[in-house]
Amino acid sequence: MGLGGLLVGLFLVSAVLVGTSVRHGVPRAEPEPEPELELAEWDPASGAFPEDSLWPLPQSLRTSPRQLQLAPDRFQIVHGAGSSAGPACALLQDAFRRYYEYMFGYARWLQRGRKGLAAKPELAQLQVVISSPEPGCNGYPQLASSEAYRLTITEPVAVLKADEVWGALRGLETFSQLVHEDDYGSFLVNASEIYDFPRFAHRGILLDTSRHYLPLKSILTNLDAMAFNKFNVLHWHVVDDQSFPYQSIYFPELSNKGAYSYNHIYTPTDVHLVIEYARLRGIRVIPEFDTPGHTQSWGQGQKDLLTPCYSGKQPSGSFGPVNPILNTTYDFMTKFFKEISSVFPDDYIHLGGDEVSFACWKSNPEVKEFMKKQGFGIDYAKLESYYIQKILDIVSSYNKGYVVWQEVFDNKAQLKPDTVIEVWMGNNYVQELSSVTGAGFTAILAAPWYLDYISYGQDWKKYYSVEPLDFPGSEKQKKLVIGGEACLWGEFVDATNLTPRLWPRASAVGERLWSSRNVTDLNDAYKRLSNHRCRMLSRGIAAEPVFVGYCAHEARGR
Amino acid sequence: MGLGGLLVGLFLVSAVLVGTSVRHGVPRAEPEPEPELELAEWDPASGAFPEDSLWPLPQSLRTSPRQLQLAPDRFQIVHGAGSSAGPACALLQDAFRRYYEYMFGYARWLQRGRKGLAAKPELAQLQVVISSPEPGCNGYPQLASSEAYRLTITEPVAVLKADEVWGALRGLETFSQLVHEDDYGSFLVNASEIYDFPRFAHRGILLDTSRHYLPLKSILTNLDAMAFNKFNVLHWHVVDDQSFPYQSIYFPELSNKGAYSYNHIYTPTDVHLVIEYARLRGIRVIPEFDTPGHTQSWGQGQKDLLTPCYSGKQPSGSFGPVNPILNTTYDFMTKFFKEISSVFPDDYIHLGGDEVSFACWKSNPEVKEFMKKQGFGIDYAKLESYYIQKILDIVSSYNKGYVVWQEVFDNKAQLKPDTVIEVWMGNNYVQELSSVTGAGFTAILAAPWYLDYISYGQDWKKYYSVEPLDFPGSEKQKKLVIGGEACLWGEFVDATNLTPRLWPRASAVGERLWSSRNVTDLNDAYKRLSNHRCRMLSRGIAAEPVFVGYCAHEARGR
């Protein structure tokens, strides 16, 4: 046995290598397994454990103490031979530049022309190889996109292989997390081999731009942070009772009247920018237009859309949920969702359906008459289902899938089998997951990850310790849980506190949804998360501290 | 009765006019009462209630619907006739410029040369008149400083009268809060008369720069916010177990070894800047150097300062509180506090004294021997008191007063009668206030205002609803409560989240400590606090939202 083979025993194997990944019926083409690295030279002075900085932890990581040096003015990220993507792939070109900046920052300028110390072997390139004939450069990430990648770091070049660009983006993030600066300002990376893929396909962050308006820059910054944590869905809860900031093309009065002010809207340009910024980071944007409840702001700009509530025999002047008994409602929704389906490229739209109060419907004599005619008796959940089914039909006709909050399932609406149910109620989500998947529906878990509920101390541990598949059900049922979302509802959140409130608490959810089920060690996670939050700081994300301590590069005061 | 007299009935009297203020035995010279304003002209279109924007609410406020217009390119804040301060008073000159900026911001440039609409009478000047022969321009605010002021706003000039500059600063803040912009960009102020003074003399914010380092800019921004809320004490918990960022002149090794890094220190220049920035805003800086516990970081740079702990008969290698049995300890403390007394101009130093664990002392055979010799038996509280009393003597010898945490009192240290006791333990602070003041000591209340304990929702109401004098005790005892502090301990706080976590939650404490005891209406406070937080935003303080809603000028995203 040569020295290389001997040292394999020193590798720090953090997770079991998993050979294939078949998820949700979508077989993922995996890159060919590589021959094992030949690694030698133990540098006892190195000290650093490179995996201390990884977040979320890759599915399989083998790293050696052997360190390679990167020279910022020479190191390059390039398209590798045989890649189906090349310089015409703007998405990757942009990602290469971005990750170069994350790794070297301003240091590259300081080091320009400086001769590297020749003590360590040099890593000259990271070659990125996309294997699919359709790399995805100009497309949008989807639920079924492959995010798997294989990263082999050894001199003189490291190779990052992925089926599609989405996997390459995840691999670039991992590579950048492995590069570190030593005490002398040298950039080092340990020879490593990583094979990685997400445990769950849907890993979302919910932002709420209705309770408080979030400036575009806050949303973009959050997309950066999401990429650093390998999240891949922005669930944009764009409108709600309080305000309607989405500027509709067909119905401009919705935001003219329903936004907080003319200063608190998202123009079509803003929306496109969010979608494109997200796409470049492998993040889907699923807009939520929640009806029939949570629609007070819609009523400002769209006459007769909401149900007039009655006080005795007179209209009280206040309004309830969307009026489900008028044809004009469905005419409006048909046109409105036509626009939404066209503006948002994702395959899915979130249609809400939560917390519908029946009081107003019950008070309205015309609604009562309609109930009678339809044979609904006094079961207003039937009326709600009637409405929802019509909306689902409308959205289906535009070839969109849809996500709904759990009440739509609970109230026994007739749902198409491909409906995705988002489980949000905290009291009994384990049972709900069981019921939803037992009925054959796909589920997203949000309930234990309502990050707007703040509390003192390291509450990330609570989020981290959730096991999404720990519910009674068959293997088939477990496969129906496609992921989860960390939700930051906006009652107490705006641009002043969004970032530090969300990060790194959401990072805990990020690792839970990406890494292997057995990655549960809180002490190990604490160490990595602390480093990860310092890295986020250095990349301009004002992530709050995990606990006492410091970062080499602190956030600037403000 | 003329029209003016008739309209007095329309005045919105928000608080009872209190004629005199004698607090803590320090009689405050009050400006002469002014004759009642003659106010006429009811403008039914004005709509705005100017006191909706005031925070904290003045002791006495009379405001009329009559609006005066301010022209940014003409309006001036000037020294009034008979003022003992003039253009040589740099503190006021700086404040005039600052408040001009807060009121008009960039708008003054837009309006340059624009002719004012002549529809409303113009307010041309705010004249500031300091009546004391010693206005305080070059001094430092003190516990006994007068912060009272009287503000009379009527055309063509408004007059702000105060005994000392400290009252003028508070009055400028109030005046700036009354100036508002209408829908057309005009700046308006309602004719008003305000007489105001603080209910409590000590209104503090505790910042902790040991658990996390706070960049200088964060501290300065916080001082701005404090001034907007009429706080007047920065309790700077500068060092603790975790790090020693204070760069000592005599003992530079303390921060060289005890700070998180060379990048995480406050140089003498930094410290002076904080003190001066605070002074210009009428804010005292009370540094806390907490001993004998909470001193792990001190031990890094000062040999033999801490007590070696024993494991059986051997030193365990770890260290406990400051070693109270060595003469070298007191030699060090004498020199150290000589420096502190000279660097920090305030009359008070906070000496800590909280949470001293006796376990290490108990383990140390030399300490046990010392206990025996001193006749302390096994009562280690006596040893703690022995230590504290020596420290108090040292600090007294430099003509400083001192504040200590409540344990020093609880452990029955012999205290000089002028010791200030800070009550922090949440479990029974009402009884503690009773005991401390019953024993004749002066008290500061912090216990109900530990703002590092976060929770979901509008917790400001909890802080707001505290009544500091609601404890069993005589009038004389009540007078011994000189104020309170909102404490933001730093375990989970750094530059990323300091501002939104502290503001506007601390504003609730600010009003409780400034305004009249009967200012307790939560609905009224909600309205004013929401406006106040928007104003803080427009002045560059990233104060988080009180609840759903928006501000005309939102925080920039980041």
Coordinates of N, CA, C and O in Angstrom, one line a residue, chain B residues 435-512:
Chain B
S435 N -36.7 47.5 49.6 CA -35.6 47.2 50.6 C -34.5 48.2 50.4 O -33.9 48.8 51.4
V436 N -34.1 48.4 49.1 CA -32.9 49.3 48.9 C -33.2 50.7 49.3 O -32.4 51.3 50.0
T437 N -34.4 51.2 48.9 CA -34.7 52.6 49.3 C -35.0 52.7 50.8 O -34.8 53.7 51.5
G438 N -35.6 51.6 51.4 CA -35.9 51.5 52.8 C -34.6 51.7 53.6 O -34.6 52.3 54.7
A439 N -33.5 51.2 53.1 CA -32.2 51.3 53.7 C -31.6 52.6 53.4 O -30.4 52.9 53.8
G440 N -32.3 53.4 52.7 CA -31.8 54.8 52.4 C -30.9 55.0 51.2 O -30.3 56.0 51.0
F441 N -30.8 53.9 50.4 CA -30.0 54.0 49.2 C -30.7 54.5 48.0 O -31.9 54.2 47.9
T442 N -30.0 55.1 47.1 CA -30.5 55.5 45.8 C -30.6 54.3 44.9 O -29.7 53.4 44.9
A443 N -31.7 54.2 44.1 CA -31.9 53.0 43.3 C -32.1 53.4 41.8 O -32.7 54.5 41.5
I444 N -31.6 52.5 40.9 CA -31.9 52.6 39.5 C -32.6 51.3 39.1 O -32.1 50.2 39.6
L445 N -33.7 51.3 38.4 CA -34.4 50.1 38.1 C -34.1 49.6 36.7 O -34.2 50.4 35.7
A446 N -33.6 48.4 36.6 CA -33.3 47.8 35.3 C -34.1 46.5 35.0 O -34.4 46.1 33.9
A447 N -34.5 45.9 36.1 CA -35.1 44.5 36.1 C -36.2 44.3 35.0 O -36.1 43.3 34.2
P448 N -37.2 45.1 34.9 CA -38.2 44.8 34.0 C -37.9 45.2 32.5 O -38.7 45.0 31.7
W449 N -36.7 45.7 32.3 CA -36.3 46.3 31.0 C -35.1 45.6 30.4 O -34.3 46.3 29.9
Y450 N -35.0 44.3 30.6 CA -34.0 43.6 29.9 C -34.4 43.3 28.5 O -35.0 42.3 28.2
L451 N -34.0 44.2 27.6 CA -34.5 44.1 26.2 C -33.9 43.0 25.4 O -34.3 42.8 24.3
D452 N -32.8 42.4 25.9 CA -32.3 41.3 25.2 C -33.2 40.1 25.2 O -33.1 39.2 24.4
Y453 N -34.1 40.0 26.2 CA -35.1 39.0 26.2 C -36.2 39.3 25.2 O -37.1 40.1 25.5
I454 N -36.1 38.7 24.1 CA -37.1 39.1 23.0 C -38.2 38.1 23.1 O -38.1 37.0 23.6
S455 N -39.4 38.5 22.5 CA -40.5 37.6 22.4 C -41.3 38.1 21.3 O -41.2 39.2 20.8
Y456 N -42.3 37.3 20.8 CA -43.1 37.6 19.7 C -44.1 38.7 20.0 O -44.6 38.7 21.1
G457 N -44.3 39.6 19.1 CA -45.4 40.6 19.3 C -44.9 41.9 19.9 O -43.7 42.2 19.9
Q458 N -45.9 42.7 20.3 CA -45.7 44.0 20.8 C -45.2 44.1 22.2 O -46.0 44.5 23.1
D459 N -44.0 43.6 22.5 CA -43.6 43.5 23.9 C -43.3 44.9 24.4 O -43.1 45.1 25.6
W460 N -43.3 45.9 23.6 CA -43.1 47.3 24.1 C -44.1 47.6 25.1 O -43.9 48.4 26.1
K461 N -45.3 47.0 25.0 CA -46.4 47.4 25.9 C -46.1 46.9 27.3 O -46.4 47.6 28.3
K462 N -45.4 45.8 27.4 CA -45.0 45.3 28.7 C -44.0 46.3 29.4 O -44.1 46.6 30.5
Y463 N -43.0 46.7 28.6 CA -42.0 47.7 29.1 C -42.7 49.0 29.5 O -42.3 49.6 30.5
Y464 N -43.7 49.4 28.7 CA -44.3 50.7 28.9 C -45.2 50.7 30.1 O -45.3 51.7 30.8
S465 N -45.7 49.5 30.4 CA -46.7 49.4 31.5 C -46.1 49.3 32.9 O -46.8 49.3 33.9
V466 N -44.8 49.2 32.9 CA -44.1 49.2 34.2 C -44.2 50.6 34.9 O -44.0 51.6 34.3
E467 N -44.6 50.6 36.2 CA -44.6 51.8 37.0 C -43.5 51.7 38.0 O -43.6 51.0 39.0
P468 N -42.4 52.4 37.8 CA -41.2 52.2 38.7 C -41.5 52.5 40.2 O -40.8 52.0 41.0
L469 N -42.4 53.4 40.4 CA -42.6 53.7 41.9 C -43.7 52.9 42.5 O -44.2 53.2 43.6
D470 N -44.2 51.9 41.8 CA -45.3 51.1 42.3 C -44.7 50.0 43.3 O -44.8 48.8 43.0
F471 N -44.1 50.5 44.4 CA -43.6 49.5 45.4 C -43.9 50.1 46.7 O -44.2 51.3 46.9
P472 N -44.0 49.2 47.7 CA -44.3 49.7 49.1 C -43.2 50.5 49.6 O -42.1 50.1 49.7
G473 N -43.6 51.7 50.0 CA -42.5 52.6 50.6 C -43.1 54.0 50.7 O -44.1 54.4 50.2
S474 N -42.3 54.8 51.5 CA -42.7 56.2 51.8 C -42.4 57.1 50.6 O -41.7 56.7 49.7
E475 N -43.0 58.3 50.7 CA -42.6 59.3 49.7 C -41.1 59.5 49.6 O -40.6 59.7 48.5
K476 N -40.5 59.5 50.8 CA -39.1 59.7 50.8 C -38.4 58.5 50.0 O -37.4 58.8 49.3
Q477 N -38.9 57.3 50.2 CA -38.3 56.2 49.5 C -38.5 56.4 48.0 O -37.5 56.1 47.2
K478 N -39.6 56.8 47.6 CA -39.9 56.9 46.2 C -38.9 57.9 45.5 O -38.5 57.7 44.4
K479 N -38.6 59.0 46.3 CA -37.7 60.0 45.8 C -36.3 59.4 45.5 O -35.5 60.0 44.8
L480 N -36.0 58.3 46.2 CA -34.7 57.7 46.0 C -34.5 56.9 44.7 O -33.4 56.5 44.4
V481 N -35.6 56.6 44.1 CA -35.5 56.0 42.8 C -35.2 57.1 41.7 O -36.1 57.9 41.4
I482 N -34.0 57.1 41.3 CA -33.6 58.2 40.4 C -33.8 57.9 38.9 O -33.6 58.7 38.1
G483 N -34.2 56.7 38.6 CA -34.5 56.4 37.2 C -34.4 54.9 36.9 O -34.5 54.0 37.8
G484 N -34.1 54.6 35.6 CA -34.0 53.3 35.2 C -33.2 53.1 33.9 O -32.7 54.1 33.4
E485 N -33.0 51.9 33.6 CA -32.2 51.6 32.4 C -32.8 50.5 31.6 O -33.3 49.5 32.1
A486 N -32.8 50.6 30.3 CA -33.1 49.6 29.3 C -31.8 48.9 29.0 O -30.9 49.5 28.5
C487 N -31.7 47.6 29.2 CA -30.5 46.9 29.1 C -30.5 45.9 27.9 O -31.4 45.1 27.8
L488 N -29.6 46.1 27.0 CA -29.5 45.2 25.9 C -28.2 44.4 26.0 O -27.2 44.8 25.4
W489 N -28.3 43.3 26.8 CA -27.1 42.5 26.9 C -26.7 41.9 25.6 O -27.6 41.7 24.7
G490 N -25.4 41.5 25.4 CA -24.9 41.3 24.1 C -24.8 39.8 23.7 O -24.2 39.6 22.6
E491 N -25.3 38.9 24.4 CA -25.1 37.5 24.0 C -25.5 37.2 22.6 O -24.9 36.4 21.9
F492 N -26.6 37.9 22.2 CA -27.1 37.6 20.8 C -27.2 38.9 20.0 O -28.0 38.9 19.1
V493 N -26.4 39.8 20.4 CA -26.5 41.2 19.7 C -25.2 41.6 19.2 O -24.2 41.6 20.0
D494 N -25.1 42.0 18.0 CA -23.9 42.7 17.5 C -24.4 43.8 16.5 O -25.6 44.1 16.5
A495 N -23.5 44.3 15.7 CA -23.9 45.4 14.8 C -25.0 45.0 13.8 O -25.6 45.9 13.3
T496 N -25.2 43.7 13.6 CA -26.2 43.3 12.6 C -27.6 43.6 13.1 O -28.5 43.8 12.3
N497 N -27.8 43.5 14.4 CA -29.2 43.5 14.9 C -29.4 44.5 16.1 O -30.5 44.6 16.6
L498 N -28.3 45.2 16.5 CA -28.4 46.1 17.6 C -29.6 47.1 17.5 O -30.5 47.2 18.3
T499 N -29.5 47.9 16.4 CA -30.5 49.0 16.3 C -31.9 48.5 16.2 O -32.8 49.0 17.0
P500 N -32.3 47.6 15.3 CA -33.7 47.2 15.3 C -34.2 46.4 16.5 O -35.3 46.4 16.8
R501 N -33.2 45.8 17.2 CA -33.6 45.1 18.4 C -33.9 46.1 19.6 O -34.7 45.8 20.4
L502 N -33.2 47.2 19.6 CA -33.3 48.1 20.7 C -34.3 49.1 20.5 O -35.0 49.5 21.4
W503 N -34.5 49.6 19.2 CA -35.5 50.6 18.9 C -36.6 50.1 18.0 O -36.3 49.4 17.1
P504 N -37.8 50.5 18.3 CA -38.3 51.4 19.3 C -38.7 50.7 20.6 O -39.4 51.4 21.4
R505 N -38.2 49.5 20.9 CA -38.6 48.9 22.1 C -38.1 49.7 23.3 O -38.9 49.9 24.3
A506 N -36.9 50.2 23.2 CA -36.4 51.1 24.3 C -37.1 52.4 24.4 O -37.2 53.0 25.5
S507 N -37.8 52.8 23.3 CA -38.5 54.1 23.4 C -39.6 54.0 24.5 O -40.0 55.0 25.1
A508 N -40.2 52.8 24.6 CA -41.2 52.6 25.6 C -40.7 52.9 27.0 O -41.3 53.6 27.8
V509 N -39.5 52.5 27.3 CA -38.8 52.8 28.6 C -38.5 54.3 28.6 O -38.7 54.9 29.7
G510 N -38.1 54.9 27.5 CA -37.8 56.3 27.5 C -39.0 57.2 27.9 O -38.8 58.1 28.7
E511 N -40.2 56.8 27.4 CA -41.3 57.6 27.8 C -41.7 57.4 29.2 O -42.1 58.3 29.9
R512 N -41.6 56.1 29.7 CA -41.9 55.8 31.0 C -41.1 56.7 32.0 O -41.5 57.1 33.1

